[in-house]
């Protein structure tokens, strides 16, 4: 166990309280062991309070399932937003993406494939013969 002087404890305890590190699940002993590590954690957003977490979970549950929690059924209905009309079935989106992928595959299907299926387009140029005409060092270039 490490001992600290009163001045050190008072200084770091004030910083610990000012940075609200207890909200991040850090104890004063942990903070004293490595202050720099935990001061960086103070920049992270604080975790939600238990009541805030319950509300967020209830909202996420309703969004993920499309069903409201039975206790939320008594609340006032939510008016539809203008963008709700733009929402389509996920199956339609998936079919559209698959059609687009098939179109792209058809466009490149005629190209020769080598190297584990990678498309390699043939080059349309010819190598110059090695002769005195292609030797640029002799010309002084």
PDB file of C-alpha atoms in Angstrom:
ATOM      1  CA  UNK A   1       0.000   0.000   0.000  1.00  0.00           C
ATOM      2  CA  UNK A   2       1.363   3.384  -0.934  1.00  0.00           C
ATOM      3  CA  UNK A   3       1.138   6.362   1.410  1.00  0.00           C
ATOM      4  CA  UNK A   4       0.574   9.926   0.243  1.00  0.00           C
ATOM      5  CA  UNK A   5       1.077  13.213   2.047  1.00  0.00           C
ATOM      6  CA  UNK A   6      -1.983  15.240   3.036  1.00  0.00           C
ATOM      7  CA  UNK A   7      -1.160  17.961   0.494  1.00  0.00           C
ATOM      8  CA  UNK A   8      -1.010  15.436  -2.357  1.00  0.00           C
ATOM      9  CA  UNK A   9      -4.287  13.797  -1.307  1.00  0.00           C
ATOM     10  CA  UNK A  10      -6.052  17.159  -1.000  1.00  0.00           C
ATOM     11  CA  UNK A  11      -4.779  18.299  -4.400  1.00  0.00           C
ATOM     12  CA  UNK A  12      -5.744  15.116  -6.237  1.00  0.00           C
ATOM     13  CA  UNK A  13      -9.017  14.719  -4.322  1.00  0.00           C
ATOM     14  CA  UNK A  14     -10.055  18.211  -5.470  1.00  0.00           C
ATOM     15  CA  UNK A  15      -9.151  17.326  -9.056  1.00  0.00           C
ATOM     16  CA  UNK A  16     -10.986  13.997  -8.723  1.00  0.00           C
ATOM     17  CA  UNK A  17     -14.143  15.785  -7.619  1.00  0.00           C
ATOM     18  CA  UNK A  18     -13.790  18.548 -10.206  1.00  0.00           C
ATOM     19  CA  UNK A  19     -13.386  16.086 -13.068  1.00  0.00           C
ATOM     20  CA  UNK A  20     -16.336  14.018 -11.774  1.00  0.00           C
ATOM     21  CA  UNK A  21     -14.413  10.802 -12.202  1.00  0.00           C
ATOM     22  CA  UNK A  22     -16.645   8.948  -9.756  1.00  0.00           C
ATOM     23  CA  UNK A  23     -19.366   9.141 -12.441  1.00  0.00           C
ATOM     24  CA  UNK A  24     -17.050   7.152 -14.735  1.00  0.00           C
ATOM     25  CA  UNK A  25     -16.678   4.348 -12.186  1.00  0.00           C
ATOM     26  CA  UNK A  26     -13.227   5.338 -10.946  1.00  0.00           C
ATOM     27  CA  UNK A  27     -12.359   5.305  -7.258  1.00  0.00           C
ATOM     28  CA  UNK A  28     -10.020   7.810  -5.607  1.00  0.00           C
ATOM     29  CA  UNK A  29      -7.467   5.037  -4.972  1.00  0.00           C
ATOM     30  CA  UNK A  30      -7.416   4.106  -8.653  1.00  0.00           C
ATOM     31  CA  UNK A  31      -7.048   7.752  -9.616  1.00  0.00           C
ATOM     32  CA  UNK A  32      -4.142   8.266  -7.219  1.00  0.00           C
ATOM     33  CA  UNK A  33      -2.332   5.249  -8.690  1.00  0.00           C
ATOM     34  CA  UNK A  34      -2.339   6.728 -12.230  1.00  0.00           C
ATOM     35  CA  UNK A  35      -3.812  10.252 -12.450  1.00  0.00           C
ATOM     36  CA  UNK A  36      -2.921  10.854 -16.103  1.00  0.00           C
ATOM     37  CA  UNK A  37      -4.730   7.746 -17.302  1.00  0.00           C
ATOM     38  CA  UNK A  38      -7.969   8.640 -15.562  1.00  0.00           C
ATOM     39  CA  UNK A  39      -7.873  12.355 -16.386  1.00  0.00           C
ATOM     40  CA  UNK A  40      -8.159  11.368 -20.058  1.00  0.00           C
ATOM     41  CA  UNK A  41     -11.280   9.401 -19.177  1.00  0.00           C
ATOM     42  CA  UNK A  42     -12.835  12.610 -17.817  1.00  0.00           C
ATOM     43  CA  UNK A  43     -13.100  13.852 -21.406  1.00  0.00           C
ATOM     44  CA  UNK A  44     -15.446  10.976 -22.285  1.00  0.00           C
ATOM     45  CA  UNK A  45     -19.169  11.669 -21.946  1.00  0.00           C
ATOM     46  CA  UNK A  46     -20.625  10.646 -18.630  1.00  0.00           C
ATOM     47  CA  UNK A  47     -22.679   7.472 -18.633  1.00  0.00           C
ATOM     48  CA  UNK A  48     -26.439   8.034 -18.347  1.00  0.00           C
ATOM     49  CA  UNK A  49     -28.198   7.912 -15.016  1.00  0.00           C
ATOM     50  CA  UNK A  50     -30.254   4.781 -14.283  1.00  0.00           C
ATOM     51  CA  UNK A  51     -33.546   6.491 -15.152  1.00  0.00           C
ATOM     52  CA  UNK A  52     -32.044   7.880 -18.384  1.00  0.00           C
ATOM     53  CA  UNK A  53     -30.742   4.421 -19.258  1.00  0.00           C
ATOM     54  CA  UNK A  54     -34.202   2.911 -18.697  1.00  0.00           C
ATOM     55  CA  UNK A  55     -35.804   5.439 -21.032  1.00  0.00           C
ATOM     56  CA  UNK A  56     -33.136   4.880 -23.708  1.00  0.00           C
ATOM     57  CA  UNK A  57     -33.563   1.106 -23.506  1.00  0.00           C
ATOM     58  CA  UNK A  58     -37.329   1.426 -23.780  1.00  0.00           C
ATOM     59  CA  UNK A  59     -36.993   3.645 -26.867  1.00  0.00           C
ATOM     60  CA  UNK A  60     -34.431   1.358 -28.503  1.00  0.00           C
ATOM     61  CA  UNK A  61     -36.615  -1.644 -27.820  1.00  0.00           C
ATOM     62  CA  UNK A  62     -39.593   0.044 -29.487  1.00  0.00           C
ATOM     63  CA  UNK A  63     -37.475   1.101 -32.496  1.00  0.00           C
ATOM     64  CA  UNK A  64     -35.873  -2.320 -32.964  1.00  0.00           C
ATOM     65  CA  UNK A  65     -39.073  -4.334 -32.725  1.00  0.00           C
ATOM     66  CA  UNK A  66     -41.564  -1.812 -34.015  1.00  0.00           C
ATOM     67  CA  UNK A  67     -43.700  -2.579 -30.993  1.00  0.00           C
ATOM     68  CA  UNK A  68     -44.288  -0.331 -28.050  1.00  0.00           C
ATOM     69  CA  UNK A  69     -43.720  -1.577 -24.524  1.00  0.00           C
ATOM     70  CA  UNK A  70     -47.070  -2.376 -22.837  1.00  0.00           C
ATOM     71  CA  UNK A  71     -46.505   0.388 -20.267  1.00  0.00           C
ATOM     72  CA  UNK A  72     -45.930   2.885 -23.101  1.00  0.00           C
ATOM     73  CA  UNK A  73     -49.270   2.018 -24.726  1.00  0.00           C
ATOM     74  CA  UNK A  74     -51.067   4.372 -22.368  1.00  0.00           C
ATOM     75  CA  UNK A  75     -48.990   7.351 -23.491  1.00  0.00           C
ATOM     76  CA  UNK A  76     -50.167   9.731 -26.217  1.00  0.00           C
ATOM     77  CA  UNK A  77     -49.657   8.485 -29.795  1.00  0.00           C
ATOM     78  CA  UNK A  78     -46.802   9.977 -31.759  1.00  0.00           C
ATOM     79  CA  UNK A  79     -47.696  11.806 -34.961  1.00  0.00           C
ATOM     80  CA  UNK A  80     -46.100  10.478 -38.122  1.00  0.00           C
ATOM     81  CA  UNK A  81     -43.217  12.417 -39.599  1.00  0.00           C
ATOM     82  CA  UNK A  82     -43.066  13.473 -43.271  1.00  0.00           C
ATOM     83  CA  UNK A  83     -40.149  11.097 -43.841  1.00  0.00           C
ATOM     84  CA  UNK A  84     -42.180   8.057 -42.752  1.00  0.00           C
ATOM     85  CA  UNK A  85     -43.613   7.896 -46.268  1.00  0.00           C
ATOM     86  CA  UNK A  86     -40.089   7.434 -47.663  1.00  0.00           C
ATOM     87  CA  UNK A  87     -39.437   4.337 -45.569  1.00  0.00           C
ATOM     88  CA  UNK A  88     -39.736   1.147 -47.582  1.00  0.00           C
ATOM     89  CA  UNK A  89     -39.556  -2.499 -46.770  1.00  0.00           C
ATOM     90  CA  UNK A  90     -36.019  -3.728 -46.110  1.00  0.00           C
ATOM     91  CA  UNK A  91     -36.601  -6.620 -48.489  1.00  0.00           C
ATOM     92  CA  UNK A  92     -37.153  -4.153 -51.336  1.00  0.00           C
ATOM     93  CA  UNK A  93     -33.866  -2.385 -50.504  1.00  0.00           C
ATOM     94  CA  UNK A  94     -32.046  -5.722 -50.417  1.00  0.00           C
ATOM     95  CA  UNK A  95     -33.495  -6.772 -53.784  1.00  0.00           C
ATOM     96  CA  UNK A  96     -32.522  -3.407 -55.289  1.00  0.00           C
ATOM     97  CA  UNK A  97     -28.932  -3.757 -54.051  1.00  0.00           C
ATOM     98  CA  UNK A  98     -28.698  -7.318 -55.388  1.00  0.00           C
ATOM     99  CA  UNK A  99     -29.976  -6.190 -58.789  1.00  0.00           C
ATOM    100  CA  UNK A 100     -27.382  -3.407 -58.897  1.00  0.00           C
ATOM    101  CA  UNK A 101     -24.645  -5.878 -57.966  1.00  0.00           C
ATOM    102  CA  UNK A 102     -25.771  -8.301 -60.697  1.00  0.00           C
ATOM    103  CA  UNK A 103     -25.712  -5.452 -63.250  1.00  0.00           C
ATOM    104  CA  UNK A 104     -22.129  -4.596 -62.337  1.00  0.00           C
ATOM    105  CA  UNK A 105     -21.133  -8.259 -62.539  1.00  0.00           C
ATOM    106  CA  UNK A 106     -22.687  -8.522 -66.006  1.00  0.00           C
ATOM    107  CA  UNK A 107     -20.779  -5.424 -67.133  1.00  0.00           C
ATOM    108  CA  UNK A 108     -17.399  -6.937 -66.240  1.00  0.00           C
ATOM    109  CA  UNK A 109     -18.217 -10.598 -66.937  1.00  0.00           C
ATOM    110  CA  UNK A 110     -16.558 -10.571 -70.396  1.00  0.00           C
ATOM    111  CA  UNK A 111     -13.173  -9.496 -69.005  1.00  0.00           C
ATOM    112  CA  UNK A 112     -10.569 -12.247 -68.464  1.00  0.00           C
ATOM    113  CA  UNK A 113     -10.069 -13.293 -64.850  1.00  0.00           C
ATOM    114  CA  UNK A 114      -6.774 -14.261 -63.313  1.00  0.00           C
ATOM    115  CA  UNK A 115      -5.107 -14.147 -59.937  1.00  0.00           C
ATOM    116  CA  UNK A 116      -7.927 -15.524 -57.733  1.00  0.00           C
ATOM    117  CA  UNK A 117     -10.746 -14.013 -59.759  1.00  0.00           C
ATOM    118  CA  UNK A 118      -9.286 -10.539 -60.054  1.00  0.00           C
ATOM    119  CA  UNK A 119     -10.035  -8.954 -63.400  1.00  0.00           C
ATOM    120  CA  UNK A 120      -6.945  -8.374 -65.508  1.00  0.00           C
ATOM    121  CA  UNK A 121      -7.480  -6.305 -68.627  1.00  0.00           C
ATOM    122  CA  UNK A 122      -5.118  -7.128 -71.493  1.00  0.00           C
ATOM    123  CA  UNK A 123      -2.636  -4.394 -72.307  1.00  0.00           C
ATOM    124  CA  UNK A 124      -2.770  -3.054 -75.852  1.00  0.00           C
ATOM    125  CA  UNK A 125       0.829  -2.052 -76.404  1.00  0.00           C
ATOM    126  CA  UNK A 126       3.953  -3.784 -77.585  1.00  0.00           C
ATOM    127  CA  UNK A 127       7.392  -3.759 -76.105  1.00  0.00           C
ATOM    128  CA  UNK A 128      10.018  -2.013 -78.178  1.00  0.00           C
ATOM    129  CA  UNK A 129      12.784  -4.349 -79.312  1.00  0.00           C
ATOM    130  CA  UNK A 130      16.127  -4.038 -77.616  1.00  0.00           C
ATOM    131  CA  UNK A 131      18.202  -2.488 -80.283  1.00  0.00           C
ATOM    132  CA  UNK A 132      20.461   0.477 -80.665  1.00  0.00           C
ATOM    133  CA  UNK A 133      17.431   2.611 -81.464  1.00  0.00           C
ATOM    134  CA  UNK A 134      15.952   2.057 -77.993  1.00  0.00           C
ATOM    135  CA  UNK A 135      19.177   2.642 -76.076  1.00  0.00           C
ATOM    136  CA  UNK A 136      18.909   6.188 -74.786  1.00  0.00           C
ATOM    137  CA  UNK A 137      22.281   6.181 -73.048  1.00  0.00           C
ATOM    138  CA  UNK A 138      24.049   6.146 -76.413  1.00  0.00           C
ATOM    139  CA  UNK A 139      22.079   9.123 -77.625  1.00  0.00           C
ATOM    140  CA  UNK A 140      23.070  11.175 -74.607  1.00  0.00           C
ATOM    141  CA  UNK A 141      19.553  11.673 -73.355  1.00  0.00           C
TER     142      UNK A 141
END
